[in-house]
């Protein structure tokens, strides 16, 4: 599998700047919670899958939580064991402010180097793997991502939902297949270009290999 060209979107400095700005905007207008990665349509797809397949008391972690919006929606739907992690202190400050009325744990740490010791029933990623794939050391970082993810999932039963705008379902399946089994593909809006049909966002669910 070839690497993507690196981009400023793969740098911590970029995201620190983004979330500092979004936090300032939120303080001025609490209705402005920041960007929703891949749009509300994709978020609705993710929410529907979770509500149909995950119990409200299961442990859920959002990797690269950003503004914590996905966890906000889950809290509003009655999910109770929610954690968001991000390597940007400004992201955690923003997510904590946005979710001041919700019982959600937010932690500032780098998932790649410090996955932590707690395991989760479901790991969510809406854009973080894409950002990792755009870093200057993407080849090594993607391997570290897979290793950290494996250590964070509950053994045998843990599942991983990944939404990507940069990788196709087949590319994701190929990369993660040595560690995880593709369990489900969430249907998304399709388009056809040059005789090839694809999706604007790939949403896949993996589980531990058995």
JSON list of C-alpha atoms in Angstrom, two decimals:
[
{"chain": "A", "resi": 1, "resn": "UNK", "atom": "CA", "xyz": [0.00, 0.00, 0.00]},
{"chain": "A", "resi": 2, "resn": "UNK", "atom": "CA", "xyz": [1.48, 3.36, -0.99]},
{"chain": "A", "resi": 3, "resn": "UNK", "atom": "CA", "xyz": [1.74, 6.26, 1.44]},
{"chain": "A", "resi": 4, "resn": "UNK", "atom": "CA", "xyz": [-0.18, 9.50, 1.10]},
{"chain": "A", "resi": 5, "resn": "UNK", "atom": "CA", "xyz": [1.79, 12.69, 0.50]},
{"chain": "A", "resi": 6, "resn": "UNK", "atom": "CA", "xyz": [2.52, 14.36, 3.83]},
{"chain": "A", "resi": 7, "resn": "UNK", "atom": "CA", "xyz": [0.63, 17.53, 4.64]},
{"chain": "A", "resi": 8, "resn": "UNK", "atom": "CA", "xyz": [0.29, 20.19, 7.32]},
{"chain": "A", "resi": 9, "resn": "UNK", "atom": "CA", "xyz": [-2.92, 18.32, 8.23]},
{"chain": "A", "resi": 10, "resn": "UNK", "atom": "CA", "xyz": [-0.67, 15.66, 9.73]},
{"chain": "A", "resi": 11, "resn": "UNK", "atom": "CA", "xyz": [1.13, 18.02, 12.11]},
{"chain": "A", "resi": 12, "resn": "UNK", "atom": "CA", "xyz": [0.35, 18.67, 15.77]},
{"chain": "A", "resi": 13, "resn": "UNK", "atom": "CA", "xyz": [1.17, 22.35, 15.32]},
{"chain": "A", "resi": 14, "resn": "UNK", "atom": "CA", "xyz": [-1.67, 22.71, 12.82]},
{"chain": "A", "resi": 15, "resn": "UNK", "atom": "CA", "xyz": [-4.25, 21.12, 15.10]},
{"chain": "A", "resi": 16, "resn": "UNK", "atom": "CA", "xyz": [-3.10, 23.10, 18.12]},
{"chain": "A", "resi": 17, "resn": "UNK", "atom": "CA", "xyz": [-3.72, 26.26, 16.12]},
{"chain": "A", "resi": 18, "resn": "UNK", "atom": "CA", "xyz": [-7.10, 25.04, 14.86]},
{"chain": "A", "resi": 19, "resn": "UNK", "atom": "CA", "xyz": [-8.40, 24.17, 18.32]},
{"chain": "A", "resi": 20, "resn": "UNK", "atom": "CA", "xyz": [-7.11, 27.35, 19.94]},
{"chain": "A", "resi": 21, "resn": "UNK", "atom": "CA", "xyz": [-9.14, 29.27, 17.35]},
{"chain": "A", "resi": 22, "resn": "UNK", "atom": "CA", "xyz": [-12.21, 27.06, 17.77]},
{"chain": "A", "resi": 23, "resn": "UNK", "atom": "CA", "xyz": [-12.04, 27.43, 21.56]},
{"chain": "A", "resi": 24, "resn": "UNK", "atom": "CA", "xyz": [-11.95, 31.21, 21.24]},
{"chain": "A", "resi": 25, "resn": "UNK", "atom": "CA", "xyz": [-14.91, 31.07, 18.85]},
{"chain": "A", "resi": 26, "resn": "UNK", "atom": "CA", "xyz": [-16.85, 28.85, 21.26]},
{"chain": "A", "resi": 27, "resn": "UNK", "atom": "CA", "xyz": [-16.25, 31.26, 24.13]},
{"chain": "A", "resi": 28, "resn": "UNK", "atom": "CA", "xyz": [-17.73, 34.04, 22.02]},
{"chain": "A", "resi": 29, "resn": "UNK", "atom": "CA", "xyz": [-20.65, 31.94, 20.76]},
{"chain": "A", "resi": 30, "resn": "UNK", "atom": "CA", "xyz": [-21.49, 28.66, 22.49]},
{"chain": "A", "resi": 31, "resn": "UNK", "atom": "CA", "xyz": [-23.46, 27.48, 19.45]},
{"chain": "A", "resi": 32, "resn": "UNK", "atom": "CA", "xyz": [-20.23, 27.39, 17.46]},
{"chain": "A", "resi": 33, "resn": "UNK", "atom": "CA", "xyz": [-18.66, 24.09, 18.55]},
{"chain": "A", "resi": 34, "resn": "UNK", "atom": "CA", "xyz": [-16.26, 23.85, 15.62]},
{"chain": "A", "resi": 35, "resn": "UNK", "atom": "CA", "xyz": [-15.94, 21.68, 12.54]},
{"chain": "A", "resi": 36, "resn": "UNK", "atom": "CA", "xyz": [-17.75, 18.35, 12.18]},
{"chain": "A", "resi": 37, "resn": "UNK", "atom": "CA", "xyz": [-15.32, 16.12, 10.32]},
{"chain": "A", "resi": 38, "resn": "UNK", "atom": "CA", "xyz": [-16.82, 14.54, 7.20]},
{"chain": "A", "resi": 39, "resn": "UNK", "atom": "CA", "xyz": [-20.14, 16.27, 7.84]},
{"chain": "A", "resi": 40, "resn": "UNK", "atom": "CA", "xyz": [-23.36, 15.48, 9.64]},
{"chain": "A", "resi": 41, "resn": "UNK", "atom": "CA", "xyz": [-24.38, 12.76, 7.17]},
{"chain": "A", "resi": 42, "resn": "UNK", "atom": "CA", "xyz": [-21.38, 10.63, 8.11]},
{"chain": "A", "resi": 43, "resn": "UNK", "atom": "CA", "xyz": [-21.88, 11.36, 11.78]},
{"chain": "A", "resi": 44, "resn": "UNK", "atom": "CA", "xyz": [-25.51, 10.24, 11.50]},
{"chain": "A", "resi": 45, "resn": "UNK", "atom": "CA", "xyz": [-24.35, 6.97, 9.90]},
{"chain": "A", "resi": 46, "resn": "UNK", "atom": "CA", "xyz": [-21.93, 6.37, 12.76]},
{"chain": "A", "resi": 47, "resn": "UNK", "atom": "CA", "xyz": [-24.51, 7.20, 15.40]},
{"chain": "A", "resi": 48, "resn": "UNK", "atom": "CA", "xyz": [-27.07, 4.86, 13.85]},
{"chain": "A", "resi": 49, "resn": "UNK", "atom": "CA", "xyz": [-24.61, 1.98, 13.80]},
{"chain": "A", "resi": 50, "resn": "UNK", "atom": "CA", "xyz": [-23.58, 2.54, 17.42]},
{"chain": "A", "resi": 51, "resn": "UNK", "atom": "CA", "xyz": [-27.17, 2.75, 18.65]},
{"chain": "A", "resi": 52, "resn": "UNK", "atom": "CA", "xyz": [-28.03, -0.50, 16.87]},
{"chain": "A", "resi": 53, "resn": "UNK", "atom": "CA", "xyz": [-24.93, -2.46, 17.90]},
{"chain": "A", "resi": 54, "resn": "UNK", "atom": "CA", "xyz": [-23.53, -1.11, 21.18]},
{"chain": "A", "resi": 55, "resn": "UNK", "atom": "CA", "xyz": [-25.09, -1.16, 24.65]},
{"chain": "A", "resi": 56, "resn": "UNK", "atom": "CA", "xyz": [-25.34, 2.21, 26.37]},
{"chain": "A", "resi": 57, "resn": "UNK", "atom": "CA", "xyz": [-23.16, 1.07, 29.30]},
{"chain": "A", "resi": 58, "resn": "UNK", "atom": "CA", "xyz": [-20.29, -0.28, 27.19]},
{"chain": "A", "resi": 59, "resn": "UNK", "atom": "CA", "xyz": [-16.98, 1.57, 27.31]},
{"chain": "A", "resi": 60, "resn": "UNK", "atom": "CA", "xyz": [-16.33, 3.82, 24.30]},
{"chain": "A", "resi": 61, "resn": "UNK", "atom": "CA", "xyz": [-13.22, 5.85, 23.47]},
{"chain": "A", "resi": 62, "resn": "UNK", "atom": "CA", "xyz": [-12.97, 8.49, 20.75]},
{"chain": "A", "resi": 63, "resn": "UNK", "atom": "CA", "xyz": [-9.39, 8.66, 19.47]},
{"chain": "A", "resi": 64, "resn": "UNK", "atom": "CA", "xyz": [-8.45, 12.17, 18.34]},
{"chain": "A", "resi": 65, "resn": "UNK", "atom": "CA", "xyz": [-11.66, 13.53, 19.79]},
{"chain": "A", "resi": 66, "resn": "UNK", "atom": "CA", "xyz": [-11.21, 17.11, 18.54]},
{"chain": "A", "resi": 67, "resn": "UNK", "atom": "CA", "xyz": [-14.21, 19.09, 19.77]},
{"chain": "A", "resi": 68, "resn": "UNK", "atom": "CA", "xyz": [-15.79, 15.95, 21.24]},
{"chain": "A", "resi": 69, "resn": "UNK", "atom": "CA", "xyz": [-18.93, 16.37, 19.14]},
{"chain": "A", "resi": 70, "resn": "UNK", "atom": "CA", "xyz": [-19.45, 12.67, 18.51]},
{"chain": "A", "resi": 71, "resn": "UNK", "atom": "CA", "xyz": [-19.27, 12.00, 22.25]},
{"chain": "A", "resi": 72, "resn": "UNK", "atom": "CA", "xyz": [-21.72, 14.86, 22.82]},
{"chain": "A", "resi": 73, "resn": "UNK", "atom": "CA", "xyz": [-24.26, 13.08, 20.64]},
{"chain": "A", "resi": 74, "resn": "UNK", "atom": "CA", "xyz": [-23.66, 9.77, 22.40]},
{"chain": "A", "resi": 75, "resn": "UNK", "atom": "CA", "xyz": [-24.11, 11.35, 25.82]},
{"chain": "A", "resi": 76, "resn": "UNK", "atom": "CA", "xyz": [-27.38, 12.89, 24.66]},
{"chain": "A", "resi": 77, "resn": "UNK", "atom": "CA", "xyz": [-28.55, 9.41, 23.61]},
{"chain": "A", "resi": 78, "resn": "UNK", "atom": "CA", "xyz": [-27.84, 7.95, 27.06]},
{"chain": "A", "resi": 79, "resn": "UNK", "atom": "CA", "xyz": [-24.40, 6.40, 26.62]},
{"chain": "A", "resi": 80, "resn": "UNK", "atom": "CA", "xyz": [-22.60, 6.56, 29.94]},
{"chain": "A", "resi": 81, "resn": "UNK", "atom": "CA", "xyz": [-19.00, 5.28, 29.69]},
{"chain": "A", "resi": 82, "resn": "UNK", "atom": "CA", "xyz": [-17.44, 7.78, 27.33]},
{"chain": "A", "resi": 83, "resn": "UNK", "atom": "CA", "xyz": [-13.81, 8.87, 26.98]},
{"chain": "A", "resi": 84, "resn": "UNK", "atom": "CA", "xyz": [-12.15, 11.21, 24.51]},
{"chain": "A", "resi": 85, "resn": "UNK", "atom": "CA", "xyz": [-8.40, 11.48, 23.98]},
{"chain": "A", "resi": 86, "resn": "UNK", "atom": "CA", "xyz": [-6.37, 13.90, 21.89]},
{"chain": "A", "resi": 87, "resn": "UNK", "atom": "CA", "xyz": [-2.75, 15.00, 21.73]},
{"chain": "A", "resi": 88, "resn": "UNK", "atom": "CA", "xyz": [-3.70, 18.67, 21.53]},
{"chain": "A", "resi": 89, "resn": "UNK", "atom": "CA", "xyz": [-4.27, 20.45, 24.87]},
{"chain": "A", "resi": 90, "resn": "UNK", "atom": "CA", "xyz": [-6.47, 22.99, 23.06]},
{"chain": "A", "resi": 91, "resn": "UNK", "atom": "CA", "xyz": [-8.65, 20.16, 21.75]},
{"chain": "A", "resi": 92, "resn": "UNK", "atom": "CA", "xyz": [-9.19, 18.83, 25.26]},
{"chain": "A", "resi": 93, "resn": "UNK", "atom": "CA", "xyz": [-9.96, 22.33, 26.54]},
{"chain": "A", "resi": 94, "resn": "UNK", "atom": "CA", "xyz": [-12.50, 22.82, 23.73]},
{"chain": "A", "resi": 95, "resn": "UNK", "atom": "CA", "xyz": [-14.12, 19.38, 24.14]},
{"chain": "A", "resi": 96, "resn": "UNK", "atom": "CA", "xyz": [-14.35, 19.87, 27.91]},
{"chain": "A", "resi": 97, "resn": "UNK", "atom": "CA", "xyz": [-15.97, 23.28, 27.46]},
{"chain": "A", "resi": 98, "resn": "UNK", "atom": "CA", "xyz": [-18.45, 22.02, 24.86]},
{"chain": "A", "resi": 99, "resn": "UNK", "atom": "CA", "xyz": [-19.36, 19.10, 27.13]},
{"chain": "A", "resi": 100, "resn": "UNK", "atom": "CA", "xyz": [-19.40, 20.93, 30.44]},
{"chain": "A", "resi": 101, "resn": "UNK", "atom": "CA", "xyz": [-22.84, 19.49, 31.21]},
{"chain": "A", "resi": 102, "resn": "UNK", "atom": "CA", "xyz": [-22.02, 15.92, 30.18]},
{"chain": "A", "resi": 103, "resn": "UNK", "atom": "CA", "xyz": [-20.31, 13.15, 32.13]},
{"chain": "A", "resi": 104, "resn": "UNK", "atom": "CA", "xyz": [-17.46, 12.49, 29.70]},
{"chain": "A", "resi": 105, "resn": "UNK", "atom": "CA", "xyz": [-13.80, 11.89, 30.52]},
{"chain": "A", "resi": 106, "resn": "UNK", "atom": "CA", "xyz": [-11.29, 13.80, 28.40]},
{"chain": "A", "resi": 107, "resn": "UNK", "atom": "CA", "xyz": [-7.56, 13.07, 28.46]},
{"chain": "A", "resi": 108, "resn": "UNK", "atom": "CA", "xyz": [-4.69, 14.84, 26.77]},
{"chain": "A", "resi": 109, "resn": "UNK", "atom": "CA", "xyz": [-2.22, 12.25, 25.52]},
{"chain": "A", "resi": 110, "resn": "UNK", "atom": "CA", "xyz": [-0.65, 11.03, 22.31]},
{"chain": "A", "resi": 111, "resn": "UNK", "atom": "CA", "xyz": [-2.43, 7.84, 21.32]},
{"chain": "A", "resi": 112, "resn": "UNK", "atom": "CA", "xyz": [0.58, 6.65, 19.30]},
{"chain": "A", "resi": 113, "resn": "UNK", "atom": "CA", "xyz": [3.07, 6.77, 22.16]},
{"chain": "A", "resi": 114, "resn": "UNK", "atom": "CA", "xyz": [0.77, 6.49, 25.17]},
{"chain": "A", "resi": 115, "resn": "UNK", "atom": "CA", "xyz": [-2.31, 4.33, 24.51]},
{"chain": "A", "resi": 116, "resn": "UNK", "atom": "CA", "xyz": [-2.82, 3.86, 28.25]},
{"chain": "A", "resi": 117, "resn": "UNK", "atom": "CA", "xyz": [-3.69, 0.77, 30.27]},
{"chain": "A", "resi": 118, "resn": "UNK", "atom": "CA", "xyz": [-7.50, 0.86, 30.13]},
{"chain": "A", "resi": 119, "resn": "UNK", "atom": "CA", "xyz": [-9.26, -1.20, 27.48]},
{"chain": "A", "resi": 120, "resn": "UNK", "atom": "CA", "xyz": [-12.50, -0.29, 25.71]},
{"chain": "A", "resi": 121, "resn": "UNK", "atom": "CA", "xyz": [-15.38, -2.15, 24.10]},
{"chain": "A", "resi": 122, "resn": "UNK", "atom": "CA", "xyz": [-15.48, 0.25, 21.17]},
{"chain": "A", "resi": 123, "resn": "UNK", "atom": "CA", "xyz": [-12.84, 2.56, 19.73]},
{"chain": "A", "resi": 124, "resn": "UNK", "atom": "CA", "xyz": [-14.01, 5.37, 17.44]},
{"chain": "A", "resi": 125, "resn": "UNK", "atom": "CA", "xyz": [-11.93, 7.23, 14.90]},
{"chain": "A", "resi": 126, "resn": "UNK", "atom": "CA", "xyz": [-13.41, 9.87, 12.61]},
{"chain": "A", "resi": 127, "resn": "UNK", "atom": "CA", "xyz": [-10.43, 11.41, 10.84]},
{"chain": "A", "resi": 128, "resn": "UNK", "atom": "CA", "xyz": [-7.51, 10.69, 13.15]},
{"chain": "A", "resi": 129, "resn": "UNK", "atom": "CA", "xyz": [-6.09, 7.82, 11.11]},
{"chain": "A", "resi": 130, "resn": "UNK", "atom": "CA", "xyz": [-6.32, 10.09, 8.07]},
{"chain": "A", "resi": 131, "resn": "UNK", "atom": "CA", "xyz": [-4.30, 12.77, 9.87]},
{"chain": "A", "resi": 132, "resn": "UNK", "atom": "CA", "xyz": [-1.74, 10.18, 10.99]},
{"chain": "A", "resi": 133, "resn": "UNK", "atom": "CA", "xyz": [-1.47, 9.08, 7.36]},
{"chain": "A", "resi": 134, "resn": "UNK", "atom": "CA", "xyz": [-0.49, 12.63, 6.37]},
{"chain": "A", "resi": 135, "resn": "UNK", "atom": "CA", "xyz": [2.34, 13.03, 8.89]},
{"chain": "A", "resi": 136, "resn": "UNK", "atom": "CA", "xyz": [5.98, 13.25, 7.84]},
{"chain": "A", "resi": 137, "resn": "UNK", "atom": "CA", "xyz": [6.60, 9.82, 9.39]},
{"chain": "A", "resi": 138, "resn": "UNK", "atom": "CA", "xyz": [3.33, 8.27, 8.23]},
{"chain": "A", "resi": 139, "resn": "UNK", "atom": "CA", "xyz": [4.72, 4.80, 7.45]},
{"chain": "A", "resi": 140, "resn": "UNK", "atom": "CA", "xyz": [6.01, 4.34, 11.00]},
{"chain": "A", "resi": 141, "resn": "UNK", "atom": "CA", "xyz": [3.10, 6.21, 12.60]},
{"chain": "A", "resi": 142, "resn": "UNK", "atom": "CA", "xyz": [0.48, 4.02, 10.94]},
{"chain": "A", "resi": 143, "resn": "UNK", "atom": "CA", "xyz": [2.18, 0.91, 12.33]},
{"chain": "A", "resi": 144, "resn": "UNK", "atom": "CA", "xyz": [2.26, 2.51, 15.79]},
{"chain": "A", "resi": 145, "resn": "UNK", "atom": "CA", "xyz": [-1.40, 3.43, 15.39]},
{"chain": "A", "resi": 146, "resn": "UNK", "atom": "CA", "xyz": [-2.35, -0.19, 14.74]},
{"chain": "A", "resi": 147, "resn": "UNK", "atom": "CA", "xyz": [-0.32, -1.41, 17.72]},
{"chain": "A", "resi": 148, "resn": "UNK", "atom": "CA", "xyz": [-1.79, 1.19, 20.08]},
{"chain": "A", "resi": 149, "resn": "UNK", "atom": "CA", "xyz": [-5.28, 0.41, 18.88]},
{"chain": "A", "resi": 150, "resn": "UNK", "atom": "CA", "xyz": [-4.86, -3.28, 19.55]},
{"chain": "A", "resi": 151, "resn": "UNK", "atom": "CA", "xyz": [-3.74, -2.62, 23.11]},
{"chain": "A", "resi": 152, "resn": "UNK", "atom": "CA", "xyz": [-6.74, -0.36, 23.79]},
{"chain": "A", "resi": 153, "resn": "UNK", "atom": "CA", "xyz": [-9.46, -2.75, 22.67]},
{"chain": "A", "resi": 154, "resn": "UNK", "atom": "CA", "xyz": [-11.04, -5.25, 25.03]},
{"chain": "A", "resi": 155, "resn": "UNK", "atom": "CA", "xyz": [-9.47, -8.65, 24.20]},
{"chain": "A", "resi": 156, "resn": "UNK", "atom": "CA", "xyz": [-11.54, -10.85, 21.87]},
{"chain": "A", "resi": 157, "resn": "UNK", "atom": "CA", "xyz": [-14.71, -8.73, 21.94]},
{"chain": "A", "resi": 158, "resn": "UNK", "atom": "CA", "xyz": [-13.48, -5.18, 21.33]},
{"chain": "A", "resi": 159, "resn": "UNK", "atom": "CA", "xyz": [-14.47, -3.45, 18.09]},
{"chain": "A", "resi": 160, "resn": "UNK", "atom": "CA", "xyz": [-13.07, -0.53, 16.16]},
{"chain": "A", "resi": 161, "resn": "UNK", "atom": "CA", "xyz": [-15.09, 1.88, 13.99]},
{"chain": "A", "resi": 162, "resn": "UNK", "atom": "CA", "xyz": [-13.03, 3.89, 11.53]},
{"chain": "A", "resi": 163, "resn": "UNK", "atom": "CA", "xyz": [-14.28, 6.67, 9.25]},
{"chain": "A", "resi": 164, "resn": "UNK", "atom": "CA", "xyz": [-11.83, 7.73, 6.55]},
{"chain": "A", "resi": 165, "resn": "UNK", "atom": "CA", "xyz": [-12.01, 10.22, 3.74]},
{"chain": "A", "resi": 166, "resn": "UNK", "atom": "CA", "xyz": [-8.58, 9.29, 2.37]},
{"chain": "A", "resi": 167, "resn": "UNK", "atom": "CA", "xyz": [-8.59, 5.49, 2.20]},
{"chain": "A", "resi": 168, "resn": "UNK", "atom": "CA", "xyz": [-10.94, 3.07, 0.46]},
{"chain": "A", "resi": 169, "resn": "UNK", "atom": "CA", "xyz": [-12.54, 0.14, 2.24]},
{"chain": "A", "resi": 170, "resn": "UNK", "atom": "CA", "xyz": [-10.19, -2.27, 0.45]},
{"chain": "A", "resi": 171, "resn": "UNK", "atom": "CA", "xyz": [-7.12, -0.25, 1.41]},
{"chain": "A", "resi": 172, "resn": "UNK", "atom": "CA", "xyz": [-8.20, -0.18, 5.05]},
{"chain": "A", "resi": 173, "resn": "UNK", "atom": "CA", "xyz": [-8.93, -3.90, 5.00]},
{"chain": "A", "resi": 174, "resn": "UNK", "atom": "CA", "xyz": [-5.49, -4.63, 3.53]},
{"chain": "A", "resi": 175, "resn": "UNK", "atom": "CA", "xyz": [-3.62, -2.56, 6.09]},
{"chain": "A", "resi": 176, "resn": "UNK", "atom": "CA", "xyz": [-5.41, -3.78, 9.22]},
{"chain": "A", "resi": 177, "resn": "UNK", "atom": "CA", "xyz": [-5.90, -7.41, 8.14]},
{"chain": "A", "resi": 178, "resn": "UNK", "atom": "CA", "xyz": [-2.83, -8.74, 9.98]},
{"chain": "A", "resi": 179, "resn": "UNK", "atom": "CA", "xyz": [-4.29, -7.60, 13.30]},
{"chain": "A", "resi": 180, "resn": "UNK", "atom": "CA", "xyz": [-8.04, -7.21, 12.80]},
{"chain": "A", "resi": 181, "resn": "UNK", "atom": "CA", "xyz": [-10.88, -8.79, 10.85]},
{"chain": "A", "resi": 182, "resn": "UNK", "atom": "CA", "xyz": [-13.23, -6.62, 8.83]},
{"chain": "A", "resi": 183, "resn": "UNK", "atom": "CA", "xyz": [-16.59, -7.14, 10.53]},
{"chain": "A", "resi": 184, "resn": "UNK", "atom": "CA", "xyz": [-18.91, -4.73, 8.75]},
{"chain": "A", "resi": 185, "resn": "UNK", "atom": "CA", "xyz": [-19.04, -1.94, 6.18]},
{"chain": "A", "resi": 186, "resn": "UNK", "atom": "CA", "xyz": [-21.42, 0.94, 6.82]},
{"chain": "A", "resi": 187, "resn": "UNK", "atom": "CA", "xyz": [-23.04, 2.01, 3.52]},
{"chain": "A", "resi": 188, "resn": "UNK", "atom": "CA", "xyz": [-22.26, 5.61, 2.57]},
{"chain": "A", "resi": 189, "resn": "UNK", "atom": "CA", "xyz": [-23.08, 7.92, -0.32]},
{"chain": "A", "resi": 190, "resn": "UNK", "atom": "CA", "xyz": [-21.56, 6.63, -3.54]},
{"chain": "A", "resi": 191, "resn": "UNK", "atom": "CA", "xyz": [-20.25, 8.42, -6.60]},
{"chain": "A", "resi": 192, "resn": "UNK", "atom": "CA", "xyz": [-18.98, 7.31, -10.00]},
{"chain": "A", "resi": 193, "resn": "UNK", "atom": "CA", "xyz": [-16.04, 8.93, -11.77]},
{"chain": "A", "resi": 194, "resn": "UNK", "atom": "CA", "xyz": [-14.25, 7.60, -14.83]},
{"chain": "A", "resi": 195, "resn": "UNK", "atom": "CA", "xyz": [-16.25, 4.42, -14.68]},
{"chain": "A", "resi": 196, "resn": "UNK", "atom": "CA", "xyz": [-15.16, 3.68, -11.11]},
{"chain": "A", "resi": 197, "resn": "UNK", "atom": "CA", "xyz": [-17.67, 3.71, -8.23]},
{"chain": "A", "resi": 198, "resn": "UNK", "atom": "CA", "xyz": [-16.57, 4.78, -4.78]},
{"chain": "A", "resi": 199, "resn": "UNK", "atom": "CA", "xyz": [-17.78, 6.33, -1.53]},
{"chain": "A", "resi": 200, "resn": "UNK", "atom": "CA", "xyz": [-17.15, 9.86, -0.27]},
{"chain": "A", "resi": 201, "resn": "UNK", "atom": "CA", "xyz": [-16.32, 8.41, 3.16]},
{"chain": "A", "resi": 202, "resn": "UNK", "atom": "CA", "xyz": [-15.34, 4.85, 4.11]},
{"chain": "A", "resi": 203, "resn": "UNK", "atom": "CA", "xyz": [-16.85, 3.69, 7.41]},
{"chain": "A", "resi": 204, "resn": "UNK", "atom": "CA", "xyz": [-15.74, 0.24, 8.53]},
{"chain": "A", "resi": 205, "resn": "UNK", "atom": "CA", "xyz": [-15.91, -1.84, 11.69]},
{"chain": "A", "resi": 206, "resn": "UNK", "atom": "CA", "xyz": [-13.07, -4.16, 12.64]},
{"chain": "A", "resi": 207, "resn": "UNK", "atom": "CA", "xyz": [-12.81, -6.74, 15.39]},
{"chain": "A", "resi": 208, "resn": "UNK", "atom": "CA", "xyz": [-9.93, -8.74, 16.87]},
{"chain": "A", "resi": 209, "resn": "UNK", "atom": "CA", "xyz": [-8.64, -11.58, 14.74]},
{"chain": "A", "resi": 210, "resn": "UNK", "atom": "CA", "xyz": [-9.52, -14.96, 16.26]}
]
